[in-house]
Amino acid sequence: LALPRSARDPELQKAIDEFETIQNQLRSRGQALLANQQIQAKLSEILKIAPGHLSAKYLLFQATRRPPIPLTLVGSMTAIDRKAAPLLRFLGGDDLQMEDQFAKDQLAEAISGINRVRPLLDERTRSYADAIVDFSGYLRVAVTNPPTSRNKIIELRNNLSSSGENVSREMEALMERPDVRSELMTEEE
C-alpha cells in the first residue's frame, strides 16, 4: 500500500479500486446497498485478493448479518501489541517530541487501530486495551496540542505518568491470572 499506484501489484490495486467504488456507492446510496448480492460478491472478491482488508471484511459481516469472530486470548494480545506498538514506546518516557509528520500519523493510526480492534478482543484483555486507550488520549494531547502553561504541562505529565503506570498494572494483572497463564502455556506447547 505504501508503494505508488503504478508500482502496486495489479490485483491488489484492483481490490483497492473496487472497494473505493463500493465506498462511494455507500456514501451516496446508504447502507441499504449492503443487501445487494452483487455488492456482497464484490466484497468477497476483495477479501480473496486482500484478506487483510478489514473495511471490506466488516462491511461483508454487516451485509450478511454475521458478527465478526472474536479473537482468542493469544490473538487479542498479539492484536493489542501490534496496534499499540507506537503508543507503548512512550511508556515511562519523557521525550514526547514528534516533529516528524510520519510519526504523528503512526500515532494516530495506532490510536485508531486499538479502538477498532477492541470489540473483537478476548474479554480478559479489554482492561489492558482500555488502559492503553486512556494513555493514548493524554499522549495525543501531548503530541498534537501540547500545553504551554507550566501548570498544564505538569498536569499533562502527571496524567501521562499515571495512565502509563496503569497500562503496566493492567498488563501485570492480566499475566498474573491463572487462567491466562495456563492458556498461554498451553499455546506455547
mmCIF file of the C-alpha atoms, coordinates in Angstrom:
data_MODEL
# 
_entry.id   MODEL 
# 
loop_
_atom_site.group_PDB 
_atom_site.id 
_atom_site.type_symbol 
_atom_site.label_atom_id 
_atom_site.label_alt_id 
_atom_site.label_comp_id 
_atom_site.label_asym_id 
_atom_site.label_entity_id 
_atom_site.label_seq_id 
_atom_site.pdbx_PDB_ins_code 
_atom_site.Cartn_x 
_atom_site.Cartn_y 
_atom_site.Cartn_z 
_atom_site.occupancy 
_atom_site.B_iso_or_equiv 
_atom_site.pdbx_formal_charge 
_atom_site.auth_seq_id 
_atom_site.auth_comp_id 
_atom_site.auth_asym_id 
_atom_site.auth_atom_id 
_atom_site.pdbx_PDB_model_num 
ATOM 1   C CA . LEU A 1 1   ? 0.000   0.000   0.000   1.00 0.00 ? 1   LEU A CA 1 
ATOM 2   C CA . ALA A 1 2   ? 2.943   2.319   0.597   1.00 0.00 ? 2   ALA A CA 1 
ATOM 3   C CA . LEU A 1 3   ? 4.105   1.900   -2.991  1.00 0.00 ? 3   LEU A CA 1 
ATOM 4   C CA . PRO A 1 4   ? 2.974   4.358   -5.630  1.00 0.00 ? 4   PRO A CA 1 
ATOM 5   C CA . ARG A 1 5   ? -0.103  3.229   -7.511  1.00 0.00 ? 5   ARG A CA 1 
ATOM 6   C CA . SER A 1 6   ? 1.945   2.325   -10.599 1.00 0.00 ? 6   SER A CA 1 
ATOM 7   C CA . ALA A 1 7   ? 4.236   0.007   -8.586  1.00 0.00 ? 7   ALA A CA 1 
ATOM 8   C CA . ARG A 1 8   ? 1.494   -1.933  -6.769  1.00 0.00 ? 8   ARG A CA 1 
ATOM 9   C CA . ASP A 1 9   ? 0.506   -5.459  -7.621  1.00 0.00 ? 9   ASP A CA 1 
ATOM 10  C CA . PRO A 1 10  ? -2.283  -5.128  -10.238 1.00 0.00 ? 10  PRO A CA 1 
ATOM 11  C CA . GLU A 1 11  ? -4.604  -7.487  -8.340  1.00 0.00 ? 11  GLU A CA 1 
ATOM 12  C CA . LEU A 1 12  ? -4.177  -5.508  -5.117  1.00 0.00 ? 12  LEU A CA 1 
ATOM 13  C CA . GLN A 1 13  ? -4.812  -2.266  -6.985  1.00 0.00 ? 13  GLN A CA 1 
ATOM 14  C CA . LYS A 1 14  ? -7.943  -3.812  -8.488  1.00 0.00 ? 14  LYS A CA 1 
ATOM 15  C CA . ALA A 1 15  ? -9.181  -4.663  -4.952  1.00 0.00 ? 15  ALA A CA 1 
ATOM 16  C CA . ILE A 1 16  ? -8.419  -1.140  -3.716  1.00 0.00 ? 16  ILE A CA 1 
ATOM 17  C CA . ASP A 1 17  ? -10.211 0.445   -6.683  1.00 0.00 ? 17  ASP A CA 1 
ATOM 18  C CA . GLU A 1 18  ? -13.202 -1.884  -6.330  1.00 0.00 ? 18  GLU A CA 1 
ATOM 19  C CA . PHE A 1 19  ? -13.534 -1.076  -2.652  1.00 0.00 ? 19  PHE A CA 1 
ATOM 20  C CA . GLU A 1 20  ? -13.336 2.651   -3.385  1.00 0.00 ? 20  GLU A CA 1 
ATOM 21  C CA . THR A 1 21  ? -16.210 2.242   -5.843  1.00 0.00 ? 21  THR A CA 1 
ATOM 22  C CA . ILE A 1 22  ? -18.289 0.407   -3.225  1.00 0.00 ? 22  ILE A CA 1 
ATOM 23  C CA . GLN A 1 23  ? -17.396 3.045   -0.634  1.00 0.00 ? 23  GLN A CA 1 
ATOM 24  C CA . ASN A 1 24  ? -18.585 5.850   -2.929  1.00 0.00 ? 24  ASN A CA 1 
ATOM 25  C CA . GLN A 1 25  ? -21.819 3.988   -3.685  1.00 0.00 ? 25  GLN A CA 1 
ATOM 26  C CA . LEU A 1 26  ? -22.447 3.511   0.045   1.00 0.00 ? 26  LEU A CA 1 
ATOM 27  C CA . ARG A 1 27  ? -21.901 7.216   0.664   1.00 0.00 ? 27  ARG A CA 1 
ATOM 28  C CA . SER A 1 28  ? -24.390 8.215   -1.990  1.00 0.00 ? 28  SER A CA 1 
ATOM 29  C CA . ARG A 1 29  ? -26.990 5.443   -1.616  1.00 0.00 ? 29  ARG A CA 1 
ATOM 30  C CA . GLY A 1 30  ? -26.693 4.431   2.035   1.00 0.00 ? 30  GLY A CA 1 
ATOM 31  C CA . GLN A 1 31  ? -26.149 1.186   3.914   1.00 0.00 ? 31  GLN A CA 1 
ATOM 32  C CA . ALA A 1 32  ? -29.217 -0.484  2.415   1.00 0.00 ? 32  ALA A CA 1 
ATOM 33  C CA . LEU A 1 33  ? -26.938 -1.130  -0.572  1.00 0.00 ? 33  LEU A CA 1 
ATOM 34  C CA . LEU A 1 34  ? -25.197 -3.809  1.506   1.00 0.00 ? 34  LEU A CA 1 
ATOM 35  C CA . ALA A 1 35  ? -28.210 -6.099  0.981   1.00 0.00 ? 35  ALA A CA 1 
ATOM 36  C CA . ASN A 1 36  ? -27.364 -6.217  -2.734  1.00 0.00 ? 36  ASN A CA 1 
ATOM 37  C CA . GLN A 1 37  ? -25.912 -9.632  -3.697  1.00 0.00 ? 37  GLN A CA 1 
ATOM 38  C CA . GLN A 1 38  ? -23.556 -8.056  -6.247  1.00 0.00 ? 38  GLN A CA 1 
ATOM 39  C CA . ILE A 1 39  ? -22.046 -5.788  -3.583  1.00 0.00 ? 39  ILE A CA 1 
ATOM 40  C CA . GLN A 1 40  ? -21.602 -8.767  -1.267  1.00 0.00 ? 40  GLN A CA 1 
ATOM 41  C CA . ALA A 1 41  ? -19.927 -10.720 -4.079  1.00 0.00 ? 41  ALA A CA 1 
ATOM 42  C CA . LYS A 1 42  ? -17.579 -7.814  -4.785  1.00 0.00 ? 42  LYS A CA 1 
ATOM 43  C CA . LEU A 1 43  ? -16.674 -7.572  -1.093  1.00 0.00 ? 43  LEU A CA 1 
ATOM 44  C CA . SER A 1 44  ? -15.944 -11.322 -1.060  1.00 0.00 ? 44  SER A CA 1 
ATOM 45  C CA . GLU A 1 45  ? -13.741 -10.941 -4.132  1.00 0.00 ? 45  GLU A CA 1 
ATOM 46  C CA . ILE A 1 46  ? -11.850 -8.061  -2.497  1.00 0.00 ? 46  ILE A CA 1 
ATOM 47  C CA . LEU A 1 47  ? -11.200 -10.264 0.525   1.00 0.00 ? 47  LEU A CA 1 
ATOM 48  C CA . LYS A 1 48  ? -9.870  -13.077 -1.661  1.00 0.00 ? 48  LYS A CA 1 
ATOM 49  C CA . ILE A 1 49  ? -7.335  -10.684 -3.180  1.00 0.00 ? 49  ILE A CA 1 
ATOM 50  C CA . ALA A 1 50  ? -6.606  -8.735  0.017   1.00 0.00 ? 50  ALA A CA 1 
ATOM 51  C CA . PRO A 1 51  ? -7.539  -10.877 3.070   1.00 0.00 ? 51  PRO A CA 1 
ATOM 52  C CA . GLY A 1 52  ? -6.322  -8.162  5.444   1.00 0.00 ? 52  GLY A CA 1 
ATOM 53  C CA . HIS A 1 53  ? -8.785  -5.566  4.112   1.00 0.00 ? 53  HIS A CA 1 
ATOM 54  C CA . LEU A 1 54  ? -10.664 -5.016  7.365   1.00 0.00 ? 54  LEU A CA 1 
ATOM 55  C CA . SER A 1 55  ? -13.131 -2.478  5.980   1.00 0.00 ? 55  SER A CA 1 
ATOM 56  C CA . ALA A 1 56  ? -14.286 -4.951  3.334   1.00 0.00 ? 56  ALA A CA 1 
ATOM 57  C CA . LYS A 1 57  ? -14.409 -7.695  5.943   1.00 0.00 ? 57  LYS A CA 1 
ATOM 58  C CA . TYR A 1 58  ? -16.612 -5.753  8.347   1.00 0.00 ? 58  TYR A CA 1 
ATOM 59  C CA . LEU A 1 59  ? -18.905 -4.491  5.618   1.00 0.00 ? 59  LEU A CA 1 
ATOM 60  C CA . LEU A 1 60  ? -19.383 -8.077  4.468   1.00 0.00 ? 60  LEU A CA 1 
ATOM 61  C CA . PHE A 1 61  ? -20.094 -9.152  8.052   1.00 0.00 ? 61  PHE A CA 1 
ATOM 62  C CA . GLN A 1 62  ? -22.664 -6.389  8.312   1.00 0.00 ? 62  GLN A CA 1 
ATOM 63  C CA . ALA A 1 63  ? -24.162 -7.242  4.927   1.00 0.00 ? 63  ALA A CA 1 
ATOM 64  C CA . THR A 1 64  ? -24.568 -10.913 5.780   1.00 0.00 ? 64  THR A CA 1 
ATOM 65  C CA . ARG A 1 65  ? -25.561 -10.167 9.371   1.00 0.00 ? 65  ARG A CA 1 
ATOM 66  C CA . ARG A 1 66  ? -22.764 -12.357 10.693  1.00 0.00 ? 66  ARG A CA 1 
ATOM 67  C CA . PRO A 1 67  ? -20.895 -10.811 13.592  1.00 0.00 ? 67  PRO A CA 1 
ATOM 68  C CA . PRO A 1 68  ? -17.121 -10.617 13.450  1.00 0.00 ? 68  PRO A CA 1 
ATOM 69  C CA . ILE A 1 69  ? -15.366 -13.566 15.039  1.00 0.00 ? 69  ILE A CA 1 
ATOM 70  C CA . PRO A 1 70  ? -13.849 -12.655 18.413  1.00 0.00 ? 70  PRO A CA 1 
ATOM 71  C CA . LEU A 1 71  ? -10.141 -13.129 18.888  1.00 0.00 ? 71  LEU A CA 1 
ATOM 72  C CA . THR A 1 72  ? -8.577  -15.760 21.121  1.00 0.00 ? 72  THR A CA 1 
ATOM 73  C CA . LEU A 1 73  ? -6.506  -14.712 24.124  1.00 0.00 ? 73  LEU A CA 1 
ATOM 74  C CA . VAL A 1 74  ? -3.261  -15.013 22.155  1.00 0.00 ? 74  VAL A CA 1 
ATOM 75  C CA . GLY A 1 75  ? -4.840  -13.317 19.134  1.00 0.00 ? 75  GLY A CA 1 
ATOM 76  C CA . SER A 1 76  ? -6.089  -10.495 21.349  1.00 0.00 ? 76  SER A CA 1 
ATOM 77  C CA . MET A 1 77  ? -2.710  -9.930  22.954  1.00 0.00 ? 77  MET A CA 1 
ATOM 78  C CA . THR A 1 78  ? -0.996  -10.024 19.568  1.00 0.00 ? 78  THR A CA 1 
ATOM 79  C CA . ALA A 1 79  ? -3.500  -7.549  18.124  1.00 0.00 ? 79  ALA A CA 1 
ATOM 80  C CA . ILE A 1 80  ? -3.061  -5.188  21.061  1.00 0.00 ? 80  ILE A CA 1 
ATOM 81  C CA . ASP A 1 81  ? 0.728   -5.362  20.838  1.00 0.00 ? 81  ASP A CA 1 
ATOM 82  C CA . ARG A 1 82  ? 0.727   -4.735  17.092  1.00 0.00 ? 82  ARG A CA 1 
ATOM 83  C CA . LYS A 1 83  ? -1.808  -1.927  17.127  1.00 0.00 ? 83  LYS A CA 1 
ATOM 84  C CA . ALA A 1 84  ? -0.415  -0.204  20.211  1.00 0.00 ? 84  ALA A CA 1 
ATOM 85  C CA . ALA A 1 85  ? 3.325   -0.564  19.485  1.00 0.00 ? 85  ALA A CA 1 
ATOM 86  C CA . PRO A 1 86  ? 3.833   3.117   18.544  1.00 0.00 ? 86  PRO A CA 1 
ATOM 87  C CA . LEU A 1 87  ? 1.990   4.155   21.722  1.00 0.00 ? 87  LEU A CA 1 
ATOM 88  C CA . LEU A 1 88  ? 3.757   1.802   24.081  1.00 0.00 ? 88  LEU A CA 1 
ATOM 89  C CA . ARG A 1 89  ? 7.211   3.077   23.180  1.00 0.00 ? 89  ARG A CA 1 
ATOM 90  C CA . PHE A 1 90  ? 6.329   6.257   25.086  1.00 0.00 ? 90  PHE A CA 1 
ATOM 91  C CA . LEU A 1 91  ? 5.555   4.460   28.356  1.00 0.00 ? 91  LEU A CA 1 
ATOM 92  C CA . GLY A 1 92  ? 7.804   5.838   31.057  1.00 0.00 ? 92  GLY A CA 1 
ATOM 93  C CA . GLY A 1 93  ? 9.499   8.211   28.637  1.00 0.00 ? 93  GLY A CA 1 
ATOM 94  C CA . ASP A 1 94  ? 9.870   11.942  28.990  1.00 0.00 ? 94  ASP A CA 1 
ATOM 95  C CA . ASP A 1 95  ? 10.544  12.783  25.353  1.00 0.00 ? 95  ASP A CA 1 
ATOM 96  C CA . LEU A 1 96  ? 7.229   13.352  23.624  1.00 0.00 ? 96  LEU A CA 1 
ATOM 97  C CA . GLN A 1 97  ? 8.564   15.461  20.779  1.00 0.00 ? 97  GLN A CA 1 
ATOM 98  C CA . MET A 1 98  ? 7.223   14.342  17.418  1.00 0.00 ? 98  MET A CA 1 
ATOM 99  C CA . GLU A 1 99  ? 8.192   16.820  14.799  1.00 0.00 ? 99  GLU A CA 1 
ATOM 100 C CA . ASP A 1 100 ? 8.019   14.223  12.065  1.00 0.00 ? 100 ASP A CA 1 
ATOM 101 C CA . GLN A 1 101 ? 4.553   14.063  10.424  1.00 0.00 ? 101 GLN A CA 1 
ATOM 102 C CA . PHE A 1 102 ? 5.031   10.347  9.707   1.00 0.00 ? 102 PHE A CA 1 
ATOM 103 C CA . ALA A 1 103 ? 5.446   9.687   13.448  1.00 0.00 ? 103 ALA A CA 1 
ATOM 104 C CA . LYS A 1 104 ? 2.292   11.701  14.182  1.00 0.00 ? 104 LYS A CA 1 
ATOM 105 C CA . ASP A 1 105 ? 0.390   9.752   11.535  1.00 0.00 ? 105 ASP A CA 1 
ATOM 106 C CA . GLN A 1 106 ? 1.694   6.494   13.016  1.00 0.00 ? 106 GLN A CA 1 
ATOM 107 C CA . LEU A 1 107 ? 0.462   7.585   16.437  1.00 0.00 ? 107 LEU A CA 1 
ATOM 108 C CA . ALA A 1 108 ? -2.985  8.456   15.050  1.00 0.00 ? 108 ALA A CA 1 
ATOM 109 C CA . GLU A 1 109 ? -3.172  5.101   13.259  1.00 0.00 ? 109 GLU A CA 1 
ATOM 110 C CA . ALA A 1 110 ? -2.201  3.251   16.446  1.00 0.00 ? 110 ALA A CA 1 
ATOM 111 C CA . ILE A 1 111 ? -4.915  5.025   18.440  1.00 0.00 ? 111 ILE A CA 1 
ATOM 112 C CA . SER A 1 112 ? -7.470  4.279   15.742  1.00 0.00 ? 112 SER A CA 1 
ATOM 113 C CA . GLY A 1 113 ? -6.278  0.671   15.427  1.00 0.00 ? 113 GLY A CA 1 
ATOM 114 C CA . ILE A 1 114 ? -6.588  -0.135  19.116  1.00 0.00 ? 114 ILE A CA 1 
ATOM 115 C CA . ASN A 1 115 ? -10.095 1.347   19.163  1.00 0.00 ? 115 ASN A CA 1 
ATOM 116 C CA . ARG A 1 116 ? -11.126 -0.655  16.069  1.00 0.00 ? 116 ARG A CA 1 
ATOM 117 C CA . VAL A 1 117 ? -9.874  -3.982  17.413  1.00 0.00 ? 117 VAL A CA 1 
ATOM 118 C CA . ARG A 1 118 ? -11.298 -3.534  20.918  1.00 0.00 ? 118 ARG A CA 1 
ATOM 119 C CA . PRO A 1 119 ? -14.745 -5.078  20.238  1.00 0.00 ? 119 PRO A CA 1 
ATOM 120 C CA . LEU A 1 120 ? -13.090 -8.280  18.987  1.00 0.00 ? 120 LEU A CA 1 
ATOM 121 C CA . LEU A 1 121 ? -10.777 -8.756  21.961  1.00 0.00 ? 121 LEU A CA 1 
ATOM 122 C CA . ASP A 1 122 ? -10.982 -11.585 24.443  1.00 0.00 ? 122 ASP A CA 1 
ATOM 123 C CA . GLU A 1 123 ? -12.873 -10.135 27.418  1.00 0.00 ? 123 GLU A CA 1 
ATOM 124 C CA . ARG A 1 124 ? -9.887  -10.715 29.712  1.00 0.00 ? 124 ARG A CA 1 
ATOM 125 C CA . THR A 1 125 ? -7.698  -8.350  27.687  1.00 0.00 ? 125 THR A CA 1 
ATOM 126 C CA . ARG A 1 126 ? -10.117 -5.427  27.482  1.00 0.00 ? 126 ARG A CA 1 
ATOM 127 C CA . SER A 1 127 ? -8.970  -3.704  30.693  1.00 0.00 ? 127 SER A CA 1 
ATOM 128 C CA . TYR A 1 128 ? -5.439  -3.708  29.329  1.00 0.00 ? 128 TYR A CA 1 
ATOM 129 C CA . ALA A 1 129 ? -6.641  -2.308  25.984  1.00 0.00 ? 129 ALA A CA 1 
ATOM 130 C CA . ASP A 1 130 ? -8.759  0.315   27.773  1.00 0.00 ? 130 ASP A CA 1 
ATOM 131 C CA . ALA A 1 131 ? -5.727  1.408   29.806  1.00 0.00 ? 131 ALA A CA 1 
ATOM 132 C CA . ILE A 1 132 ? -3.803  1.864   26.550  1.00 0.00 ? 132 ILE A CA 1 
ATOM 133 C CA . VAL A 1 133 ? -6.665  3.877   25.050  1.00 0.00 ? 133 VAL A CA 1 
ATOM 134 C CA . ASP A 1 134 ? -6.673  6.061   28.182  1.00 0.00 ? 134 ASP A CA 1 
ATOM 135 C CA . PHE A 1 135 ? -2.907  6.598   27.899  1.00 0.00 ? 135 PHE A CA 1 
ATOM 136 C CA . SER A 1 136 ? -3.237  7.360   24.189  1.00 0.00 ? 136 SER A CA 1 
ATOM 137 C CA . GLY A 1 137 ? -5.687  10.182  24.898  1.00 0.00 ? 137 GLY A CA 1 
ATOM 138 C CA . TYR A 1 138 ? -3.117  12.006  27.007  1.00 0.00 ? 138 TYR A CA 1 
ATOM 139 C CA . LEU A 1 139 ? -0.372  11.174  24.525  1.00 0.00 ? 139 LEU A CA 1 
ATOM 140 C CA . ARG A 1 140 ? -2.428  12.628  21.683  1.00 0.00 ? 140 ARG A CA 1 
ATOM 141 C CA . VAL A 1 141 ? -2.796  15.902  23.588  1.00 0.00 ? 141 VAL A CA 1 
ATOM 142 C CA . ALA A 1 142 ? 0.939   15.969  24.319  1.00 0.00 ? 142 ALA A CA 1 
ATOM 143 C CA . VAL A 1 143 ? 1.813   15.485  20.664  1.00 0.00 ? 143 VAL A CA 1 
ATOM 144 C CA . THR A 1 144 ? -0.881  17.364  18.758  1.00 0.00 ? 144 THR A CA 1 
ATOM 145 C CA . ASN A 1 145 ? -1.810  20.176  21.112  1.00 0.00 ? 145 ASN A CA 1 
ATOM 146 C CA . PRO A 1 146 ? 0.853   20.483  23.828  1.00 0.00 ? 146 PRO A CA 1 
ATOM 147 C CA . PRO A 1 147 ? 0.003   22.807  26.703  1.00 0.00 ? 147 PRO A CA 1 
ATOM 148 C CA . THR A 1 148 ? 2.020   25.976  27.113  1.00 0.00 ? 148 THR A CA 1 
ATOM 149 C CA . SER A 1 149 ? 1.423   26.977  30.715  1.00 0.00 ? 149 SER A CA 1 
ATOM 150 C CA . ARG A 1 150 ? 3.624   25.435  33.395  1.00 0.00 ? 150 ARG A CA 1 
ATOM 151 C CA . ASN A 1 151 ? 0.653   24.120  35.393  1.00 0.00 ? 151 ASN A CA 1 
ATOM 152 C CA . LYS A 1 152 ? -0.940  22.465  32.358  1.00 0.00 ? 152 LYS A CA 1 
ATOM 153 C CA . ILE A 1 153 ? 2.391   20.897  31.378  1.00 0.00 ? 153 ILE A CA 1 
ATOM 154 C CA . ILE A 1 154 ? 2.786   19.457  34.882  1.00 0.00 ? 154 ILE A CA 1 
ATOM 155 C CA . GLU A 1 155 ? -0.807  18.210  34.871  1.00 0.00 ? 155 GLU A CA 1 
ATOM 156 C CA . LEU A 1 156 ? -0.344  16.526  31.497  1.00 0.00 ? 156 LEU A CA 1 
ATOM 157 C CA . ARG A 1 157 ? 2.937   14.887  32.577  1.00 0.00 ? 157 ARG A CA 1 
ATOM 158 C CA . ASN A 1 158 ? 1.240   13.601  35.748  1.00 0.00 ? 158 ASN A CA 1 
ATOM 159 C CA . ASN A 1 159 ? -1.671  12.221  33.716  1.00 0.00 ? 159 ASN A CA 1 
ATOM 160 C CA . LEU A 1 160 ? 0.710   10.567  31.262  1.00 0.00 ? 160 LEU A CA 1 
ATOM 161 C CA . SER A 1 161 ? 2.709   9.060   34.087  1.00 0.00 ? 161 SER A CA 1 
ATOM 162 C CA . SER A 1 162 ? -0.360  7.843   35.962  1.00 0.00 ? 162 SER A CA 1 
ATOM 163 C CA . SER A 1 163 ? -2.059  6.380   32.891  1.00 0.00 ? 163 SER A CA 1 
ATOM 164 C CA . GLY A 1 164 ? 1.248   4.812   31.774  1.00 0.00 ? 164 GLY A CA 1 
ATOM 165 C CA . GLU A 1 165 ? 1.601   3.121   35.151  1.00 0.00 ? 165 GLU A CA 1 
ATOM 166 C CA . ASN A 1 166 ? -1.970  1.897   34.804  1.00 0.00 ? 166 ASN A CA 1 
ATOM 167 C CA . VAL A 1 167 ? -1.096  0.254   31.464  1.00 0.00 ? 167 VAL A CA 1 
ATOM 168 C CA . SER A 1 168 ? 1.747   -1.600  33.191  1.00 0.00 ? 168 SER A CA 1 
ATOM 169 C CA . ARG A 1 169 ? -0.511  -2.607  36.119  1.00 0.00 ? 169 ARG A CA 1 
ATOM 170 C CA . GLU A 1 170 ? -3.211  -3.912  33.787  1.00 0.00 ? 170 GLU A CA 1 
ATOM 171 C CA . MET A 1 171 ? -0.671  -5.954  31.825  1.00 0.00 ? 171 MET A CA 1 
ATOM 172 C CA . GLU A 1 172 ? 0.772   -7.399  35.033  1.00 0.00 ? 172 GLU A CA 1 
ATOM 173 C CA . ALA A 1 173 ? -2.710  -8.199  36.360  1.00 0.00 ? 173 ALA A CA 1 
ATOM 174 C CA . LEU A 1 174 ? -3.552  -9.937  33.090  1.00 0.00 ? 174 LEU A CA 1 
ATOM 175 C CA . MET A 1 175 ? -0.360  -12.001 33.140  1.00 0.00 ? 175 MET A CA 1 
ATOM 176 C CA . GLU A 1 176 ? -0.909  -12.985 36.785  1.00 0.00 ? 176 GLU A CA 1 
ATOM 177 C CA . ARG A 1 177 ? -4.318  -14.518 36.109  1.00 0.00 ? 177 ARG A CA 1 
ATOM 178 C CA . PRO A 1 178 ? -4.049  -18.320 36.444  1.00 0.00 ? 178 PRO A CA 1 
ATOM 179 C CA . ASP A 1 179 ? -6.413  -18.927 33.521  1.00 0.00 ? 179 ASP A CA 1 
ATOM 180 C CA . VAL A 1 180 ? -4.382  -16.620 31.286  1.00 0.00 ? 180 VAL A CA 1 
ATOM 181 C CA . ARG A 1 181 ? -1.065  -18.139 32.297  1.00 0.00 ? 181 ARG A CA 1 
ATOM 182 C CA . SER A 1 182 ? -2.410  -21.647 31.763  1.00 0.00 ? 182 SER A CA 1 
ATOM 183 C CA . GLU A 1 183 ? -3.803  -20.777 28.347  1.00 0.00 ? 183 GLU A CA 1 
ATOM 184 C CA . LEU A 1 184 ? -0.581  -19.079 27.264  1.00 0.00 ? 184 LEU A CA 1 
ATOM 185 C CA . MET A 1 185 ? 1.490   -22.054 28.400  1.00 0.00 ? 185 MET A CA 1 
ATOM 186 C CA . THR A 1 186 ? -0.779  -24.429 26.505  1.00 0.00 ? 186 THR A CA 1 
ATOM 187 C CA . GLU A 1 187 ? -0.435  -22.259 23.401  1.00 0.00 ? 187 GLU A CA 1 
ATOM 188 C CA . GLU A 1 188 ? 3.376   -22.377 23.587  1.00 0.00 ? 188 GLU A CA 1 
ATOM 189 C CA . GLU A 1 189 ? 3.447   -26.202 23.673  1.00 0.00 ? 189 GLU A CA 1 
# 
